[in-house]
Coordinates of C-alpha atoms and ligand atoms in Angstrom, one line a residue:
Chain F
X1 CA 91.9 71.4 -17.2
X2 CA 90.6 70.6 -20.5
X3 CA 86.6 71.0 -19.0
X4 CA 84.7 74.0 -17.6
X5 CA 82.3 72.5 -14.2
X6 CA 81.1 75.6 -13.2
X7 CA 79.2 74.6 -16.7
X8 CA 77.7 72.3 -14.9
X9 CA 76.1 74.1 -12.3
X10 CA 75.1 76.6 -15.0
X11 CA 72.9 74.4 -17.4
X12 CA 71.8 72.2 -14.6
X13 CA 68.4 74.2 -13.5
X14 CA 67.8 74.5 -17.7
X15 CA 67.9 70.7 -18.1
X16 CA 65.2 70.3 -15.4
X17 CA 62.2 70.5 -17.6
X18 CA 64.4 68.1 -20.1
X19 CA 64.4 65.7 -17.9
X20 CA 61.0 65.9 -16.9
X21 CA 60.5 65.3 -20.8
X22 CA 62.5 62.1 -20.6
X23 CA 60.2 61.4 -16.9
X24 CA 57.1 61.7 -18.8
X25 CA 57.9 59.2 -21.9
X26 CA 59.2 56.6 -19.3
X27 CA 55.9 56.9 -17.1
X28 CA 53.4 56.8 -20.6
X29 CA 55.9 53.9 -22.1
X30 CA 55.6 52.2 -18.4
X31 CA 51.6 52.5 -18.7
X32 CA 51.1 51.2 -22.0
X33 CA 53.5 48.7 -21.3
X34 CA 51.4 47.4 -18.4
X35 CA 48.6 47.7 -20.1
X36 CA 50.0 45.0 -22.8
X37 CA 51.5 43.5 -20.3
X38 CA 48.8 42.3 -18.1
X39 CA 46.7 41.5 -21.6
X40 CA 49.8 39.4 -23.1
X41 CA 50.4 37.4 -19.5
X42 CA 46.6 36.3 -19.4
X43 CA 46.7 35.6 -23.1
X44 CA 49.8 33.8 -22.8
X45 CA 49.2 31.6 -19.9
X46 CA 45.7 30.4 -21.9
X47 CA 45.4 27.2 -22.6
X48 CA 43.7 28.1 -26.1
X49 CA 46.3 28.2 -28.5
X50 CA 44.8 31.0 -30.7
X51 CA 45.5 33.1 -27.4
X52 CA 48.7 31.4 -26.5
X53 CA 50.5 31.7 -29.6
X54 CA 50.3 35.1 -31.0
X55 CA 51.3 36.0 -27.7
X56 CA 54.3 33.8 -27.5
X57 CA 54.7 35.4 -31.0
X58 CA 54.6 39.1 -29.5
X59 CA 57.1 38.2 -26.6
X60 CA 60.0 36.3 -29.0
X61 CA 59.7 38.7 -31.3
X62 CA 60.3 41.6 -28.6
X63 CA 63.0 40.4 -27.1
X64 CA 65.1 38.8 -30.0
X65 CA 65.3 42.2 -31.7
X66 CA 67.1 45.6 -30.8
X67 CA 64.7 48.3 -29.5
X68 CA 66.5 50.8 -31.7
X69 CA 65.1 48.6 -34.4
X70 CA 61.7 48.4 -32.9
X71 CA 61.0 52.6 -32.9
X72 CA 62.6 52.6 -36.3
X73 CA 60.2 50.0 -37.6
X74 CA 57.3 51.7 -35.4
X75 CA 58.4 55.5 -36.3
X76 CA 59.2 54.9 -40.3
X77 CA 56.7 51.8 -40.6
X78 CA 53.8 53.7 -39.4
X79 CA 54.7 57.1 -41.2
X80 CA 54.1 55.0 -44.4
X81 CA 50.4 54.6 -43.3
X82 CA 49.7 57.5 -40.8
X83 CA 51.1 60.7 -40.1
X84 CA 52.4 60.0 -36.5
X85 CA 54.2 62.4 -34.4
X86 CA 57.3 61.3 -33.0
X87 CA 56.2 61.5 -29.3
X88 CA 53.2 59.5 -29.8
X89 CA 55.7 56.9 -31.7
X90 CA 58.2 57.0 -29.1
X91 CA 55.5 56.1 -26.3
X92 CA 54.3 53.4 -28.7
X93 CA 57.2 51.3 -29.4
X94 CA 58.8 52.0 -25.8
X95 CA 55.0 50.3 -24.4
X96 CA 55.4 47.7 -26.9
X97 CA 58.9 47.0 -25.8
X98 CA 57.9 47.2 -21.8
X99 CA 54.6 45.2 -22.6
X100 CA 56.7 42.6 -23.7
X101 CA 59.2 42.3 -20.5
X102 CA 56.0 42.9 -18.3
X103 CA 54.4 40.4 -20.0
X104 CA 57.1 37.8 -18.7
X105 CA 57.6 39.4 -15.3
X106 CA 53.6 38.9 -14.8
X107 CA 53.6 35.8 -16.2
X108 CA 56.0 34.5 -13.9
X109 CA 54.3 35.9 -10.7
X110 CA 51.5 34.1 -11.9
X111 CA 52.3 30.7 -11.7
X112 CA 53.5 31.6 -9.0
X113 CA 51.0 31.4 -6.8
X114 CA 50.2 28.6 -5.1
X115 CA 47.1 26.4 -7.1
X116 CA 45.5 25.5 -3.7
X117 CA 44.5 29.6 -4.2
X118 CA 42.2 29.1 -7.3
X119 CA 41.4 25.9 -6.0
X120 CA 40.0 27.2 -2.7
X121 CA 37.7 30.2 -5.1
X122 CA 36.6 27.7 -7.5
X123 CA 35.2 25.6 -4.5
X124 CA 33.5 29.1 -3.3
X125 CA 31.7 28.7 -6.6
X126 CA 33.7 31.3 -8.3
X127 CA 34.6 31.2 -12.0
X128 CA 37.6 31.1 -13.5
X129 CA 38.2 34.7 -14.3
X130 CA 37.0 35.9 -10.6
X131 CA 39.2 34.1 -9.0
X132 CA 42.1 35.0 -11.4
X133 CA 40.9 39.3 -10.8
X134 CA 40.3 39.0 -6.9
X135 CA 42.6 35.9 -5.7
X136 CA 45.4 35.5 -7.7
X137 CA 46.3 38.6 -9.5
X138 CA 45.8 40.4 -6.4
X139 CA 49.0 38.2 -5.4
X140 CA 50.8 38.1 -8.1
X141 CA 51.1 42.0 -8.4
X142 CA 52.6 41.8 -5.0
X143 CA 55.2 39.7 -6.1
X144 CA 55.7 41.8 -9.5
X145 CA 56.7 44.6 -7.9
X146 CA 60.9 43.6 -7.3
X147 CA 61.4 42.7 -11.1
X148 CA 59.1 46.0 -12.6
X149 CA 60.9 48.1 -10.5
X150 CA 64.0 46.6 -12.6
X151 CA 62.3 47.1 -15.7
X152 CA 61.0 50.6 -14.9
X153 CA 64.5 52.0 -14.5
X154 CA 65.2 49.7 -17.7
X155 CA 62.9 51.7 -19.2
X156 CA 63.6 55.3 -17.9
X157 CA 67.2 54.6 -19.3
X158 CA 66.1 52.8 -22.6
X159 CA 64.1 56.5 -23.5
X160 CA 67.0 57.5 -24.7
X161 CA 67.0 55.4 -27.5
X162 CA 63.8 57.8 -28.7
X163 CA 65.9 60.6 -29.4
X164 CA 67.1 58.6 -32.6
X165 CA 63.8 59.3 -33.7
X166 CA 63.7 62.5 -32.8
X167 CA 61.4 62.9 -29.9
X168 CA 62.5 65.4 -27.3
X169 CA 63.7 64.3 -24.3
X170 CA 67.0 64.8 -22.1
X171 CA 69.5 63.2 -24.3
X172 CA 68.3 64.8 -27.5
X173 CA 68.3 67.9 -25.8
X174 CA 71.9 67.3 -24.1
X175 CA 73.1 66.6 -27.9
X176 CA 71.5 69.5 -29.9
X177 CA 72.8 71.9 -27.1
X178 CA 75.9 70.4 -26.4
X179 CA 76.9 70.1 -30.4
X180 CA 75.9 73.9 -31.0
X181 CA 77.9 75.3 -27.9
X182 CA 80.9 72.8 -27.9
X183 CA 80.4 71.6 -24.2
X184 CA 79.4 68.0 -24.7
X185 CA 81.0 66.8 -22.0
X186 CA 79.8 69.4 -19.5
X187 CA 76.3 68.8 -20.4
X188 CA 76.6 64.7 -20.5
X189 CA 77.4 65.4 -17.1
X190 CA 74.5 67.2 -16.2
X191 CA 72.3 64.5 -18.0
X192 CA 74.2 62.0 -16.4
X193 CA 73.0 63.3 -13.1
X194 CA 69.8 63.9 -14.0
X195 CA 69.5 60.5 -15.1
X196 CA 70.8 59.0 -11.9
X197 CA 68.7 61.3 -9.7
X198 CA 65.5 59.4 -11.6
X199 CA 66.9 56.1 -11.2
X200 CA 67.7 56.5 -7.4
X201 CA 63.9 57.8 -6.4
X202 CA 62.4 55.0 -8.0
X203 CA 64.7 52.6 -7.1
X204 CA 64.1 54.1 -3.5
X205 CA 60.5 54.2 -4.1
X206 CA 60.1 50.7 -5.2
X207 CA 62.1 49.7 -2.4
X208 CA 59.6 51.2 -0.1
X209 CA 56.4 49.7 -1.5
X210 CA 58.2 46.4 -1.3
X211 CA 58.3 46.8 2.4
X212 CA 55.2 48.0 2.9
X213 CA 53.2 45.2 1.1
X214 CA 55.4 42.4 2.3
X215 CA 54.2 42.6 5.6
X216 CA 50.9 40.2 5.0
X217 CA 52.9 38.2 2.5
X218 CA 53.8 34.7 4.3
X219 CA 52.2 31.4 2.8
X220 CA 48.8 30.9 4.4
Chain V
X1 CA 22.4 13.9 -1.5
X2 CA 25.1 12.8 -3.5
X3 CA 25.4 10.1 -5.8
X4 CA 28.8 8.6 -7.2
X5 CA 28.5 6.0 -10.1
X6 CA 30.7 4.0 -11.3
X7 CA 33.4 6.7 -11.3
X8 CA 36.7 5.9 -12.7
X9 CA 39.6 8.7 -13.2
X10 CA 42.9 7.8 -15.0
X11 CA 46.4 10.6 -15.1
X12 CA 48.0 9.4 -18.1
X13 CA 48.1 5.5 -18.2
X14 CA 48.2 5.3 -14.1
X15 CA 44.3 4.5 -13.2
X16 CA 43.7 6.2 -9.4
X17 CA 39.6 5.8 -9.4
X18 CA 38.2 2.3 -10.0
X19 CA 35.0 2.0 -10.4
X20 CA 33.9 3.9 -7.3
X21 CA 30.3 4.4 -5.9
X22 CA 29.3 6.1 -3.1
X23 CA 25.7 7.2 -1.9
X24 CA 25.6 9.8 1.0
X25 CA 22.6 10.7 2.3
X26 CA 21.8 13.9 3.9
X27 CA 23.0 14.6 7.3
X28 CA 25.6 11.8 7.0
X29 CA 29.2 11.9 7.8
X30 CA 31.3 9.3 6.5
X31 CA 34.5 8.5 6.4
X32 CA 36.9 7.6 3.8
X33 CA 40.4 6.1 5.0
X34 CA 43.4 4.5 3.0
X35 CA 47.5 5.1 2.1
X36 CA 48.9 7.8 0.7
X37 CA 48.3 8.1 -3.0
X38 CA 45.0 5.3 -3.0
X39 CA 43.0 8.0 -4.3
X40 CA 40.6 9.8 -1.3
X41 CA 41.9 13.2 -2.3
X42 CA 41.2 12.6 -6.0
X43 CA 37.9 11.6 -5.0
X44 CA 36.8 14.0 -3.1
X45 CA 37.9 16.6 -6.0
X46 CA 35.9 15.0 -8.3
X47 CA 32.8 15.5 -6.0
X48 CA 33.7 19.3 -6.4
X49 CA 34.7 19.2 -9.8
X50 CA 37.9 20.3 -9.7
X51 CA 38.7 16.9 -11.4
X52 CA 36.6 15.6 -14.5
X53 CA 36.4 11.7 -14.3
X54 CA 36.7 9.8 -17.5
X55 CA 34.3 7.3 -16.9
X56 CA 31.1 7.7 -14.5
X57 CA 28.4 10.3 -13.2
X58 CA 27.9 12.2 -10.6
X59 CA 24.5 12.9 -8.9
X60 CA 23.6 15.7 -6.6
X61 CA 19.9 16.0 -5.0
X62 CA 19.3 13.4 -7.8
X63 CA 20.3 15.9 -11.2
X64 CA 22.9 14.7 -13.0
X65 CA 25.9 17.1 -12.8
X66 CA 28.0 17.9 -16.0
X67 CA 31.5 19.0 -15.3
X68 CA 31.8 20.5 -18.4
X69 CA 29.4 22.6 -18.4
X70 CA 28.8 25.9 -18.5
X71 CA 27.2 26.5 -14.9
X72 CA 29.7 24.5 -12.9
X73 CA 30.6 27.5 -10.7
X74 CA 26.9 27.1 -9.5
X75 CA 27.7 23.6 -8.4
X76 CA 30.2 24.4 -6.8
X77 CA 28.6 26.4 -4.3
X78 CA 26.7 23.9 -2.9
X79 CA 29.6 21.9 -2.6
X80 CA 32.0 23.0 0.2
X81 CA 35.6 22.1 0.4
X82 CA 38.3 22.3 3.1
X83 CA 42.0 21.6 2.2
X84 CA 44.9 20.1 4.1
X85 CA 46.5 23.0 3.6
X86 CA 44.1 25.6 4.5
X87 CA 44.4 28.0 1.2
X88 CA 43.2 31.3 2.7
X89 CA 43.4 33.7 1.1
X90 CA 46.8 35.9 2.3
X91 CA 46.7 39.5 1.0
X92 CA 42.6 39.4 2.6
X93 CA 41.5 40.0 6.3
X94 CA 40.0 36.7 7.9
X95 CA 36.6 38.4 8.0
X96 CA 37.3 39.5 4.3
X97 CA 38.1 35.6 3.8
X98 CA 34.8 34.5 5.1
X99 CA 32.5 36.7 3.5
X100 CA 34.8 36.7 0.3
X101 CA 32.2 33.7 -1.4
X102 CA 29.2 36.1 -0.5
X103 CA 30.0 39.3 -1.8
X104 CA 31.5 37.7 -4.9
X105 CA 29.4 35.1 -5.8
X106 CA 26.1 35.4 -3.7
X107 CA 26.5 38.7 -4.6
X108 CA 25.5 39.9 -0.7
X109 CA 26.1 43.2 0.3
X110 CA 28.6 44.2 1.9
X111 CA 26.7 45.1 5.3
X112 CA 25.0 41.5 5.5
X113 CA 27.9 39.8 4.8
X114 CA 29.9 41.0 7.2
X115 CA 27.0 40.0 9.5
X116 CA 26.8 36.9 8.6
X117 CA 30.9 36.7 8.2
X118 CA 30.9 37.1 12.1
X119 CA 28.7 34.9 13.2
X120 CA 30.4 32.0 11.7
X121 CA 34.0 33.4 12.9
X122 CA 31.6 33.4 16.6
X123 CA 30.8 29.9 15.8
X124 CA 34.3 28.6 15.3
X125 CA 35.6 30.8 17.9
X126 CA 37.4 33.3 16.3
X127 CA 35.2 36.3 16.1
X128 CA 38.4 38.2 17.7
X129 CA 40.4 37.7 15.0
X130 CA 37.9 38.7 12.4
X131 CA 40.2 41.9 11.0
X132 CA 44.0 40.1 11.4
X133 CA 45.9 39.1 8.3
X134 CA 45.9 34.9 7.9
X135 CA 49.9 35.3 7.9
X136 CA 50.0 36.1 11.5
X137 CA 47.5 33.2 12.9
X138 CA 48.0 29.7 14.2
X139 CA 47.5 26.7 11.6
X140 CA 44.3 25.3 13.6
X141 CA 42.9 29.1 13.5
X142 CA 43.4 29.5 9.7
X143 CA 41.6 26.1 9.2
X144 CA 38.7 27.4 11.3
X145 CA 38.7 30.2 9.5
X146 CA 38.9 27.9 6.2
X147 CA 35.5 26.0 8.0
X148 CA 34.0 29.5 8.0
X149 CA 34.7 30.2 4.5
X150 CA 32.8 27.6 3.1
X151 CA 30.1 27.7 5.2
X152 CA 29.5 30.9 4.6
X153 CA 28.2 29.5 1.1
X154 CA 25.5 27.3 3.0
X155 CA 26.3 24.7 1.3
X156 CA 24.8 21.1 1.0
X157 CA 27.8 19.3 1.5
X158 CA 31.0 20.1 2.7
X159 CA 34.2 17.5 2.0
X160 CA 37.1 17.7 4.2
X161 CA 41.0 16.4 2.3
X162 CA 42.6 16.0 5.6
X163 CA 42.0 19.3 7.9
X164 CA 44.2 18.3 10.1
X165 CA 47.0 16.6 9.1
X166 CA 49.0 19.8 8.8
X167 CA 48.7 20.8 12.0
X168 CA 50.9 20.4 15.1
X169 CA 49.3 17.8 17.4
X170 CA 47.7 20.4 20.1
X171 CA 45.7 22.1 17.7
X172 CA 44.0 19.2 16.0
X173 CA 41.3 19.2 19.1
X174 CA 39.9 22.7 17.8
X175 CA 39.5 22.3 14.4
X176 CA 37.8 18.3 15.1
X177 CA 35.7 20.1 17.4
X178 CA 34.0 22.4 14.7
X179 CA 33.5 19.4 12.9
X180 CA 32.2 17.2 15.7
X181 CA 28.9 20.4 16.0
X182 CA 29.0 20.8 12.0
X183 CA 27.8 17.0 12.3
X184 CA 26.1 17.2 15.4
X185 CA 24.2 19.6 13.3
X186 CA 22.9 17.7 10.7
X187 CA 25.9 18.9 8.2
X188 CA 26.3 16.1 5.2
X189 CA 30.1 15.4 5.3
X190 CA 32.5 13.4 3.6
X191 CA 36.1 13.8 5.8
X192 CA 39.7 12.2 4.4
X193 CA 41.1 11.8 7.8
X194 CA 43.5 9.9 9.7
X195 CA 42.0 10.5 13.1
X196 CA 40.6 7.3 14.1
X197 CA 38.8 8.7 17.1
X198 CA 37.3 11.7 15.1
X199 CA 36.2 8.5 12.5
X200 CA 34.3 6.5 15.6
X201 CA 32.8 9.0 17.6
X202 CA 30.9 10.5 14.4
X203 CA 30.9 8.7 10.7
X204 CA 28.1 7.0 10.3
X205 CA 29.8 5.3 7.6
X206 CA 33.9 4.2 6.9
X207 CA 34.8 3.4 3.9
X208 CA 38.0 1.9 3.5
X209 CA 40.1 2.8 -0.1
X210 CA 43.2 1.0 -1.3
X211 CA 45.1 1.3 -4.7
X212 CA 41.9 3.8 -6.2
X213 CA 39.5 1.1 -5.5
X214 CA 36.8 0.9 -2.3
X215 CA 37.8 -2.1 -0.6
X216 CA 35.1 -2.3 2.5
X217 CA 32.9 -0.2 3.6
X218 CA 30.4 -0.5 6.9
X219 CA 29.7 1.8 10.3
X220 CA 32.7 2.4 11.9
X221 CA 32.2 -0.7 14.8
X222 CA 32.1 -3.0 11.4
X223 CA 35.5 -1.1 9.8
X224 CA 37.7 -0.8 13.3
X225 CA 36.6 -3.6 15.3
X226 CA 35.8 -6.2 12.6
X227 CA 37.6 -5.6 8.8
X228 CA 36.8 -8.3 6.9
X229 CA 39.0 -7.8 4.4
X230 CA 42.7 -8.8 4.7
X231 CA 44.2 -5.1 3.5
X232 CA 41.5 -3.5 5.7
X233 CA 43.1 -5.2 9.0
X234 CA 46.9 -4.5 7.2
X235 CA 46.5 -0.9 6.9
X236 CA 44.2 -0.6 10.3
X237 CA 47.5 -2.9 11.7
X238 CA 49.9 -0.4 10.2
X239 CA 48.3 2.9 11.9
X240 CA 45.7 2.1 15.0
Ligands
ATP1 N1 47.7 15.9 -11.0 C1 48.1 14.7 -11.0 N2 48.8 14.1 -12.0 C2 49.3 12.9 -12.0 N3 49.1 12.0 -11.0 C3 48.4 12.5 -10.0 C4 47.9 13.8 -9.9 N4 47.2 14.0 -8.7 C5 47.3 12.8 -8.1 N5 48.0 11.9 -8.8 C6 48.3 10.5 -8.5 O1 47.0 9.9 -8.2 C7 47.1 8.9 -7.1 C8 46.1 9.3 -6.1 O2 46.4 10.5 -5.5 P1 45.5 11.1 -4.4 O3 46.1 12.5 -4.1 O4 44.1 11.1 -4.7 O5 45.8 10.1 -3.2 P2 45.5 10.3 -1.6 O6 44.8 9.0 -1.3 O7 44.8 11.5 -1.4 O8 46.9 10.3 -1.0 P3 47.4 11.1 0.3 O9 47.0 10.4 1.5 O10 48.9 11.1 0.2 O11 46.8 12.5 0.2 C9 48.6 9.0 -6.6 O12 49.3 8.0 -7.2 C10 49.1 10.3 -7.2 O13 50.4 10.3 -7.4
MG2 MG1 45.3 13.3 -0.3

């Protein structure tokens, strides 16, 4: 057999704080991804143009490009003007990227929601933006939650991409150790499994708070 | 109360408010009946402001009411509204419901609110059901509850699109009911209904629409027992 396991089970317990590297880019790209998300949803659902557009702008421009090129123009466009670590980068362009998807997936949960809902607080005398913060985003997170759970393990996956710019994290890790000791494939394993036991507790996790917030969810 | 002058309301080229004027004075209940699609429900939004006329004013305690401007929210408030279908609020209690226009807007706290919050549930009858979800409720509880919610505003009108259209045929009596004491009790009400009884046991006024236009108007003996115009006595035909 061309590959030692028992590698495996060596380097596993040294790849745990790796991983955790990799945990802790995807939850600070997930929160400044929200973050821009919520913001780009509410601008991009305005009726007011000078809101509407640059967010449409934001979101085309997003999604019709590569993220490898996005923390490339982020990393080395920055560094022309600041003096940016590559962590800070990496969470940057990855929030940029997420904010952009999030945008959409808020977006969409929306105008979802039934007008008769910001009807019924308007004629409460409410004003436009209280009943959007205490009717219908209230709602409209609820129904978020399937398609960010999707983008969340997206996103855990897509930090990856970060080593290229050479911010520490699992798969950097798994390639500077793995090139110097001539095990790649041993340790791609052990990322690999790393990787999958991430995805499977927040897909599982997701899953749960799914349940548990459906149970009010029926049309009133 | 209210005033309606000369209000007319167009969606694109298709005209759905001709001319329309309506006085109703305080404590009145009146009536408005017609087809689908002659324009009550439109009408009754413009009286809240959730639609702008083109043409026309609206007048309520005599002041002039912009729906452009700035302090519409404040109108509203004294303008309650219950829908056909209910809109509770779904991811709130039924108590939370209620007292939701108080906290927020009235800015009550929350102690007094929730006072307040059950007494009205008390007064529609549903004072058990103050901490359940709206999901799990029947339609003629969640409109009671709806009737709740906007009183809780104590508001100087309250217009009803059809409360009880959407609900199954035994549980129309309980939500008419509340309505019958809201009038009894010297609420001003404008009601889009199809109940005929509900229309002659307590409008003071009917007011017959057709194609966005009033056709007649008179107490409801006049309306049911004696239309005077031709499309009246069609349409009273078609559903009495
Ligand atoms: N948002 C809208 N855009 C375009 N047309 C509309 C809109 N809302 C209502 N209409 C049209 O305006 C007309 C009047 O509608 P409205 O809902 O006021 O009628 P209605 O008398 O309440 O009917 P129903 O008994 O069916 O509730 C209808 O022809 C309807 O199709
Ligand atoms: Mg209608």
């Amino acid at each position: 057999m061309p590959w030692d396991l028992s590698l495996i089970l060596e380097y596993f317990p040294r790849f745990y704080s790796f991983a955790l590297l990799t945990l802790q880019l995807t939850v600070m790209g997930i929160l400044v991804g929200l973050i821009l998300g919520l913001i780009f949803a509410l601008l991009r659902i305005s009726k007011f143009q000078g809101f509407s557009l640059p967010a449409k702008a934001y979101i085309w421009f997003v999604r019709g490009t590569p993220l490898l090129l996005q923390l490339w123009l982020i990393y080395y466009g920055l560094a022309d003007i600041i003096n940016i670590p590559r962590g800070p980068a990496a969470i940057l362009a990855l929030g940029i990227h997420n904010g952009a998807y999030i945008a959409e997936i808020f977006r969409g949960a929306i105008l979802s929601i039934d007008r008769g809902q910001r009807e019924a607080a308007l004629s409460l005398g409410m004003t436009s933006w209280q009943a959007m913060k205490r009717i219908i985003l209230p709602q409209a997170f609820k129904r978020s939650i399937p398609p960010l759970g999707n983008q969340f393990i997206i996103a855990l996956k897509d930090t990856s991409l970060a080593s290229t710019i050479g911010a520490t994290e699992l798969m950097m890790r798994t390639r500077q150790i793995g090139s110097s000791n001539f095990i790649m494939f041993e340790l791609l394993m052990v990322a690999a499994i790393y990787y999958l036991i991430m995805t499977s507790i927040l897909t599982f996790a997701v899953g749960k708070l799914e349940a548990r917030l459906s149970i009010s969810d029926h049309r009133v | 109360m209210i005033t309606i002058k000369n209000v007319n309301k167009w969606y694109g080229k298709l005209q759905v408010l001709k001319d329309i004027n309506v006085t109703v004075d305080k404590s009145e209940v009146v009536v408005i009946i017609g087809s689908s699609g002659s324009g009550k429900s439109t009408l009754l939004r413009c009286v809240n402001f959730l639609e702008r006329p083109q043409k026309g004013r609206i007048h309520i305690d005599g002041k002039q009411i912009d729906p452009k401007g700035k302090n519409i929210h404040l109108i509203r408030q004294e303008v309650g509204m219950v829908f056909q279908h209910f809109n509770l609020f779904p991811h709130m209690t039924v108590l939370s419901n209620v007292i939701e226009g108080l906290t927020q807007v009235k800015k009550v706290s929350r102690a007094e609110a929730e006072e307040e919050g059950m007494a009205l549930l008390e007064k529609v009858g549903l004072s058990d059901k103050a901490t359940t979800y709206p999901a799990v409720i029947s339609g003629g509880q969640k409109q009671r509850v709806a009737i709740a919610r906007a009183l809780a505003m104590h508001p100087k009108i309250m217009l009803f699109d059809e409360p009880t259209s959407a609900l199954d045929p035994e549980l129309v009596g309980g939500v008419l009911q509340v309505m019958k004491d809201l009038a009894r009790d010297g609420m001003t009400m404008m009601v889009v209904t199809h109940e005929m009884g509900f229309a002659k046991e307590v409008a003071d006024r009917v007011i017959y629409m057709d194609e966005g236009a009033i056709v007649e108007e008179g107490t409801p003996e006049e309306i049911f027992d004696n239309p005077k115009n031709e499309r009246t006595q069609e349409f009273l035909g078609q559903i009495l």
